[in-house]
Every structure is written in C-alpha cells, then in structure tokens.
Amino acid sequence: MTTQTAPSPAPEAAPPRVHRAWSVAAVAFVTIIGAAAFASLPGLLIEPLHEEFDWSHGTIGLAVSVNLALYGLTAPFAAALMDRFGIRRVVAIALTVIAAGSVATLWMTASWQLIMYWGVLVGLGSGSMALAFAATVTNRWFVARRGLVTGILTAAGASGQLIFLPLLAWLVEHHGWRPAAVTVSLAALTVVPFVWLLLRDHPADVGLAPYGGTYAARPAPVRGAARRTVAVLFRAARTGPFWLLAGTFAICGASTNGLVKTHFVPSAHDHGMPVTAAAGLLAVIGLFDVIGTVFSGWLTDRFEARRLLVVYYALRGISLLFLPMLLAPAVDVPMVFFIVFYGLDWVATVPPTIALCREHYGEDSAIVFGWVLAAHQVGAALVAFLGGLARDAFGSYDLVWYASGALCAMAALMAMVIRRRPAAAALPA
C-alpha cells in the first residue's frame, strides 16, 4: 500500500526587486509637487491685487493669513480622515477643492471674496495636502529609511516651488494674475488621476510588508476622526515636548511661509528689484531646499533630532538678521550667498520634527505632527498679516526681518530643552 505525501506548498513569489513603497513615495512626491503651485502664488499676488483693486497690503495679507491658518488647522483632522476614509479619497478631494478655490478668484470684485476663495477654500484644500500627508505615507509604508523618505517628500514642495515660481512670475508680469490662478487650478486637477489610480492606502492592500518591516494586516477604519483628533491633542498637550515642538515649529512657519514666501518678493521690489528676479531667487531657494531637506532626512536617521533643530534655527536666525542689508536693485554675490544658505535651511526642520513626534507619540504621531503643523501655520499666518501691516505702517519690511531673526534664536533655545523620551515611557491616557 502506497502512502500519499501531502503536496508541498507552492513557493512564495519572489519579492519585487524595487519595493512598492518606493513607487507610493514617488506618487506622493509628484502629488505634492503639483499641489505646490498654490503655495507659490501668494507672494506674487500682493502687488498686482494692490494695484488693480487698491486693497492694502494688510488686507491682502489677511487673506494669505487665513489661508495659512486653515492650512495648519486642517492638517490634524486630515490625518485622522486618512485613517478613516483612506489617503486616496482625502487627497483627491483636497486637490479638487484647491482647483475650485483658485479658479473662483477670476470673478472676485471685493476683498472678502479673496478671503473666501483663496483664504478658506484653498486653505482647507491645502491643509489636507499638508506635511501630515507625507507623515502618514511614511509611517504606513516605511520602517527603515523613514528620515530619508520624510526629507524627500518634504523637498517635493520645494521642487514644486522651483518649477512653478518662475512660470507664475512670468505669467503675472506679462499677462496678469488671472492666468497664473488658472495655472494653479490646472496643476491641482492634473494630479488627481495619478492619486486615484496609483496611490495605495496601506502595504497590506497589495499583500506587502512596509519597507524594512514585517507584514501586518490593514487596520480597520478608525471612526470618529474629529473626536480622535481632538482627543490626541488633549493627551499630547499634557506633555512638555508637544509645546516645545509646537513653539519651535510656529517660529519655523513665521520665518518661512509667513515671511519669506509671502513678503520676500514685495520687499525686494521695494528696493528696486524686478518681480521676476525676486521670484527667481525664491525658486533658487527651492532648489537648495531640496538638497538641504533630503540631507536633513539623511542626518535625522543618524543623529539626535533635537540637536539638529538647534543648529538649523540658530543658522536661520543669523541669516535673517543680515538680509535687510543685502536687498538691492540688482542681484549680487552676497544675496546669492544668502539664498543658497537660507535655501539649505528652509524646511530642513521637518524631518527631525517628525522624528521627535514619532519618538514621543508613536502611532498617534501623524496626528500630533498635524497639530504641530497647525502651530507652524498659525505662526506663518500671524507674520503674513503683521508683515503687511508693518509695511503699511513703516514703509519697509526691515523691522519684520530683524524680529524673525530674534524669534529663530528663541526657537534654537526651545529645541535645546527637548529631552529624549525614555524607552518605557508612553503617552498619558
């Protein structure tokens, strides 16, 4: 009598040579580049809107500040909504809202409409495309190389700035601001099919483990996104690192999006520099931002994150103190040196900040980082508005540059106070 042996299990398929996580990161990179068009436009709109509608710098700055504030305040809720409904749905809807808000400005006749369309609609849409999106993708798809990937995705915004700023500046100068607004809308809509067809919410959706990790089933959708977002905030707010990270990141936003991205072009124009030349300098900042942010991600994988933040904020503050002395009608060597130096530091703070959120808050880190990002944007919104008021009151931006340099010194001191989390510590329940 012969015995039958059980059939041997089929061999597992060989893992792909290039892990799917990298293609997901690539789609996220392209998505953030496409969405970066809207972030490139506010600084170019101030003078054209002032001339056409006779709105003050403060009024236009208010619309930009509403945009920046909602960008930040939406981010933590967007991170929770991604846990509930998936990354693809949230990002596709956000891009559509950005496109609608941008194109609606073509028919505005009053300043409240600028606040509604550019401030509210584009602010809400862009908030859902904020860095919390990059943090969510990184947390889900990567265990190894998280710092590097965070740096690459953060640099995507700078890459978009590098691509769109010269184009938008040329459109504004030669054809007016309306074709530039249409370009922003088209850029956002163009990315939607890539998101819907190529982005995946979780490694388990394609039967993979995250890069450098072990396989885990996709978690069930987390209901009560708004309640969870607020609950995470209340838990994190009872810890010291949260306030230090929020405070430093608020100053980061004030000294980048709120000040340089919004007011550098009009400030340089005040000193006789052509708008296209000033916008070109911002684009060069974007170029070196890509290098600096990716390098910062690489450093974050190897060195203590808080020490990196101390260095970044200290160097940024020093550079801003020198800027008023460098502004001139022509672009000279000292200004080029500032642009390179500042560009390397622009958002180099993001990878170590996300790493510290992950270290202290674990699975809730993307939502906690969303709240930290909200502080970033509130800081940016305040300076976008106050910078415009200062220009109206003093006829110059010099005071704002000096104040931002001092704030960066304060941020360096705050980062120095952050301590490493003990291995056994947990976020209080």
Tab-separated table of N, CA and C in Angstrom, residues 36-49 60 63-64 67-68 118 122 165 168 184 257 261-263 265-266:
chain	number	residue	atom	x	y	z
A	36	ALA	N	2.042	72.129	-5.032
A	36	ALA	CA	2.905	73.245	-4.617
A	36	ALA	C	2.644	74.508	-5.417
A	37	ALA	N	1.939	74.400	-6.522
A	37	ALA	CA	1.662	75.602	-7.323
A	37	ALA	C	0.905	76.639	-6.512
A	38	PHE	N	-0.074	76.185	-5.704
A	38	PHE	CA	-0.860	77.150	-4.940
A	38	PHE	C	-0.012	77.882	-3.912
A	39	ALA	N	1.036	77.213	-3.370
A	39	ALA	CA	1.880	77.839	-2.355
A	39	ALA	C	2.848	78.841	-2.966
A	40	SER	N	3.056	78.763	-4.265
A	40	SER	CA	3.992	79.663	-4.931
A	40	SER	C	3.368	81.002	-5.285
A	41	LEU	N	2.045	81.100	-5.270
A	41	LEU	CA	1.374	82.268	-5.829
A	41	LEU	C	1.175	83.446	-4.880
A	42	PRO	N	0.888	83.272	-3.570
A	42	PRO	CA	0.518	84.431	-2.745
A	42	PRO	C	1.481	85.598	-2.795
A	43	GLY	N	2.786	85.333	-2.717
A	43	GLY	CA	3.747	86.431	-2.737
A	43	GLY	C	3.740	87.199	-4.044
A	44	LEU	N	3.306	86.551	-5.136
A	44	LEU	CA	3.246	87.215	-6.434
A	44	LEU	C	1.957	88.004	-6.624
A	45	LEU	N	0.935	87.742	-5.792
A	45	LEU	CA	-0.356	88.400	-5.945
A	45	LEU	C	-0.432	89.749	-5.243
A	46	ILE	N	0.426	89.991	-4.253
A	46	ILE	CA	0.249	91.167	-3.394
A	46	ILE	C	0.261	92.459	-4.200
A	47	GLU	N	1.285	92.679	-5.001
A	47	GLU	CA	1.374	93.927	-5.762
A	47	GLU	C	0.311	94.028	-6.860
A	48	PRO	N	0.062	92.978	-7.662
A	48	PRO	CA	-0.993	93.097	-8.688
A	48	PRO	C	-2.375	93.376	-8.103
A	49	LEU	N	-2.745	92.706	-7.009
A	49	LEU	CA	-4.054	92.957	-6.395
A	49	LEU	C	-4.103	94.345	-5.768
A	60	ILE	N	-4.687	92.205	1.921
A	60	ILE	CA	-4.256	91.037	1.143
A	60	ILE	C	-3.524	90.058	2.049
A	63	ALA	N	-5.936	87.776	3.857
A	63	ALA	CA	-6.394	86.616	3.074
A	63	ALA	C	-5.339	85.521	3.076
A	64	VAL	N	-4.071	85.916	2.927
A	64	VAL	CA	-2.994	84.927	2.960
A	64	VAL	C	-2.906	84.282	4.337
A	67	ASN	N	-5.544	81.680	4.767
A	67	ASN	CA	-5.104	80.501	4.025
A	67	ASN	C	-4.106	79.688	4.838
A	68	LEU	N	-3.100	80.368	5.385
A	68	LEU	CA	-2.048	79.674	6.118
A	68	LEU	C	-2.579	79.055	7.412
A	118	TRP	N	-9.466	82.298	-1.804
A	118	TRP	CA	-8.075	81.924	-1.603
A	118	TRP	C	-7.795	81.557	-0.155
A	122	VAL	N	-8.955	77.398	-0.663
A	122	VAL	CA	-7.607	76.900	-0.922
A	122	VAL	C	-6.923	76.521	0.388
A	165	LEU	N	7.340	78.741	-9.601
A	165	LEU	CA	7.565	80.158	-9.321
A	165	LEU	C	7.995	80.950	-10.555
A	168	LEU	N	4.916	81.204	-12.913
A	168	LEU	CA	3.854	82.064	-12.404
A	168	LEU	C	4.289	83.532	-12.407
A	184	VAL	N	-2.594	77.436	-11.493
A	184	VAL	CA	-2.658	76.737	-10.206
A	184	VAL	C	-3.796	75.722	-10.208
A	257	ASN	N	7.125	80.413	5.501
A	257	ASN	CA	5.904	80.680	4.744
A	257	ASN	C	5.323	82.057	5.029
A	261	LYS	N	8.230	83.514	2.031
A	261	LYS	CA	7.413	83.119	0.891
A	261	LYS	C	6.372	84.179	0.553
A	262	THR	N	5.846	84.873	1.571
A	262	THR	CA	4.795	85.864	1.336
A	262	THR	C	5.358	87.242	1.027
A	263	HIS	N	6.405	87.659	1.738
A	263	HIS	CA	6.831	89.056	1.672
A	263	HIS	C	8.201	89.284	1.041
A	265	VAL	N	9.223	88.776	-2.110
A	265	VAL	CA	9.108	89.403	-3.431
A	265	VAL	C	8.728	90.879	-3.318
A	266	PRO	N	7.649	91.248	-2.570
A	266	PRO	CA	7.360	92.685	-2.444
A	266	PRO	C	8.453	93.460	-1.721
